[in-house]
């Protein structure tokens, strides 16, 4: 027997040596985590010490954007390096990701990588291109969640953010082929609606009063599509489902979806959950709130629950970083932290995302670089989630197929200052009619300006000067003096639609 093993081991040795020189990738993607709630970007609301560690030891992209601000589409852009119209997954509600197409994980496999994805998938088809996958059905559950793997669906006891990290660590330690470089995709549900906290953090942030954004009471003047949504904190956050306020005597009907979510807790945990929320509820009814006071009450509940969910997330990112370090993997690994899109934390009076406005068009992007990469601090070039695939492929030393639409960020990570970096970004959102009623739109963003066209059942243009009006309150479209700027931006928009081969285009008048 021995005689047989030795030659095999011997012929594996060169492969092993080669593998050791190749960089690993740990890609952590959270859900709906926005830069306003990440202290490396914004210190007003919360502290995220572990996420900040990634930025402190590595780089922070200050102009990082998505191509289509929604979960499934963002995931498809990340996997393919292509805009939605090219990868075919344009919206959550009607899409099934075509897993037979070229994807970055498949290309990494071909290049000799082990690939694994754990957590939120949300692309409806069975994952392809992964040696190991253990994903959530649909949006997944925070409490005692179900997972799906090759063997089927099963339930795990515990809090989802902890479980996803446990599974990632287990795969790193016990399940992967250690002779190969790896790409591990850790996809959290946190901080997705309806923000159910880990029970140990129920009391966290209860003494915090979060500041209202300056444009919380936006009246949407001059912005037809913004006025047509159903994503207002005051009107559209649901008292029981979102704010967890329900009649303590249980005489009122409670949202069934919410009951199913907390119904997953075992009786001991459910008692802890109910004890906390019953007292909140009693206090809420005692105050007898209405009008702006009620709206602001909902805002505080929203911010607190989001921040609690984020606290577990930050803990777990820290735990994974520590583990990589302990295992001696950190030096040879690119760690990426991002979200599937940004989110409104009361800006324009909203929660949710979808719009090409800055809060949801942008997404946090932090990277801890492998040893040898000397770049640190802020990277200010405009980047987009279609860039991740070519970045990982180049890092893996494998060719970037010509049909990939993103560009590799590797030159930026190496500290180069490419002269020909992109000067504008393209965006296209499709999911309408749908939840939250955000109209279909596409647009272009340059360093300073943004032009958006809302189409389908409206025909409405918006133009912003991001330097003068970073909150995008003053639609300049059609205003005297903006004719030349508008003409140039339309030209650039059309150029991008042609470059990316998007068949839904506007016609130049
Ligand atoms: C759910 C949420 C929406 C959210 C979408 C998409 N409603 O439908 O508020 O916009 O997901 O989010 S809920 O009542 O189910 O919470 S995404 O991040 O997955 O695209
Ligand atoms: Ca999301």
mmCIF file with all atom_site columns, N, CA, C and O and ligand atoms in Angstrom, residues 31-32 70-71 75 120 192 340-341 353, ligand 2:
data_model
loop_
_atom_site.group_PDB
_atom_site.id
_atom_site.type_symbol
_atom_site.label_atom_id
_atom_site.label_alt_id
_atom_site.label_comp_id
_atom_site.label_asym_id
_atom_site.label_entity_id
_atom_site.label_seq_id
_atom_site.pdbx_PDB_ins_code
_atom_site.Cartn_x
_atom_site.Cartn_y
_atom_site.Cartn_z
_atom_site.occupancy
_atom_site.B_iso_or_equiv
_atom_site.pdbx_formal_charge
_atom_site.auth_seq_id
_atom_site.auth_comp_id
_atom_site.auth_asym_id
_atom_site.auth_atom_id
_atom_site.pdbx_PDB_model_num
ATOM   1  N  N   . UNK A 1 31  ? -25.976 41.871 3.029  1.00 0.00 ? 31  UNK A N   1
ATOM   2  C  CA  . UNK A 1 31  ? -27.194 42.236 2.327  1.00 0.00 ? 31  UNK A CA  1
ATOM   3  C  C   . UNK A 1 31  ? -27.691 43.579 2.853  1.00 0.00 ? 31  UNK A C   1
ATOM   4  O  O   . UNK A 1 31  ? -27.893 43.730 4.058  1.00 0.00 ? 31  UNK A O   1
ATOM   5  N  N   . UNK A 1 32  ? -27.864 44.528 1.964  1.00 0.00 ? 32  UNK A N   1
ATOM   6  C  CA  . UNK A 1 32  ? -28.438 45.828 2.348  1.00 0.00 ? 32  UNK A CA  1
ATOM   7  C  C   . UNK A 1 32  ? -27.569 46.570 3.378  1.00 0.00 ? 32  UNK A C   1
ATOM   8  O  O   . UNK A 1 32  ? -28.093 47.397 4.130  1.00 0.00 ? 32  UNK A O   1
ATOM   9  N  N   . UNK A 1 70  ? -30.227 45.752 -6.389 1.00 0.00 ? 70  UNK A N   1
ATOM   10 C  CA  . UNK A 1 70  ? -31.144 44.726 -5.897 1.00 0.00 ? 70  UNK A CA  1
ATOM   11 C  C   . UNK A 1 70  ? -30.340 43.437 -5.717 1.00 0.00 ? 70  UNK A C   1
ATOM   12 O  O   . UNK A 1 70  ? -29.366 43.212 -6.443 1.00 0.00 ? 70  UNK A O   1
ATOM   13 N  N   . UNK A 1 71  ? -30.809 42.592 -4.810 1.00 0.00 ? 71  UNK A N   1
ATOM   14 C  CA  . UNK A 1 71  ? -30.018 41.420 -4.423 1.00 0.00 ? 71  UNK A CA  1
ATOM   15 C  C   . UNK A 1 71  ? -29.608 40.495 -5.573 1.00 0.00 ? 71  UNK A C   1
ATOM   16 O  O   . UNK A 1 71  ? -28.429 40.376 -5.906 1.00 0.00 ? 71  UNK A O   1
ATOM   17 N  N   . UNK A 1 75  ? -25.861 39.957 -7.326 1.00 0.00 ? 75  UNK A N   1
ATOM   18 C  CA  . UNK A 1 75  ? -25.126 38.679 -7.218 1.00 0.00 ? 75  UNK A CA  1
ATOM   19 C  C   . UNK A 1 75  ? -24.758 38.170 -8.605 1.00 0.00 ? 75  UNK A C   1
ATOM   20 O  O   . UNK A 1 75  ? -23.649 37.663 -8.823 1.00 0.00 ? 75  UNK A O   1
ATOM   21 N  N   . UNK A 1 120 ? -26.506 33.406 1.679  1.00 0.00 ? 120 UNK A N   1
ATOM   22 C  CA  . UNK A 1 120 ? -27.548 33.845 0.738  1.00 0.00 ? 120 UNK A CA  1
ATOM   23 C  C   . UNK A 1 120 ? -27.105 33.631 -0.707 1.00 0.00 ? 120 UNK A C   1
ATOM   24 O  O   . UNK A 1 120 ? -25.990 33.961 -1.079 1.00 0.00 ? 120 UNK A O   1
ATOM   25 N  N   . UNK A 1 192 ? -30.620 42.451 6.128  1.00 0.00 ? 192 UNK A N   1
ATOM   26 C  CA  . UNK A 1 192 ? -31.848 42.542 5.327  1.00 0.00 ? 192 UNK A CA  1
ATOM   27 C  C   . UNK A 1 192 ? -33.086 42.697 6.212  1.00 0.00 ? 192 UNK A C   1
ATOM   28 O  O   . UNK A 1 192 ? -33.114 42.229 7.344  1.00 0.00 ? 192 UNK A O   1
ATOM   29 N  N   . UNK A 1 340 ? -24.612 43.743 -1.247 1.00 0.00 ? 340 UNK A N   1
ATOM   30 C  CA  . UNK A 1 340 ? -25.244 43.624 -2.573 1.00 0.00 ? 340 UNK A CA  1
ATOM   31 C  C   . UNK A 1 340 ? -25.746 44.974 -3.085 1.00 0.00 ? 340 UNK A C   1
ATOM   32 O  O   . UNK A 1 340 ? -26.021 45.111 -4.264 1.00 0.00 ? 340 UNK A O   1
ATOM   33 N  N   . UNK A 1 341 ? -25.854 45.933 -2.218 1.00 0.00 ? 341 UNK A N   1
ATOM   34 C  CA  . UNK A 1 341 ? -26.132 47.334 -2.571 1.00 0.00 ? 341 UNK A CA  1
ATOM   35 C  C   . UNK A 1 341 ? -26.156 48.157 -1.293 1.00 0.00 ? 341 UNK A C   1
ATOM   36 O  O   . UNK A 1 341 ? -26.113 47.597 -0.212 1.00 0.00 ? 341 UNK A O   1
ATOM   37 N  N   . UNK A 1 353 ? -33.927 50.427 -1.260 1.00 0.00 ? 353 UNK A N   1
ATOM   38 C  CA  . UNK A 1 353 ? -32.799 50.726 -2.168 1.00 0.00 ? 353 UNK A CA  1
ATOM   39 C  C   . UNK A 1 353 ? -33.325 51.011 -3.571 1.00 0.00 ? 353 UNK A C   1
ATOM   40 O  O   . UNK A 1 353 ? -34.086 51.918 -3.752 1.00 0.00 ? 353 UNK A O   1
HETATM 41 CA CA1 . LIG B 2 .   ? -30.013 43.375 -0.726 1.00 0.00 ? 2   LIG B CA1 1
#
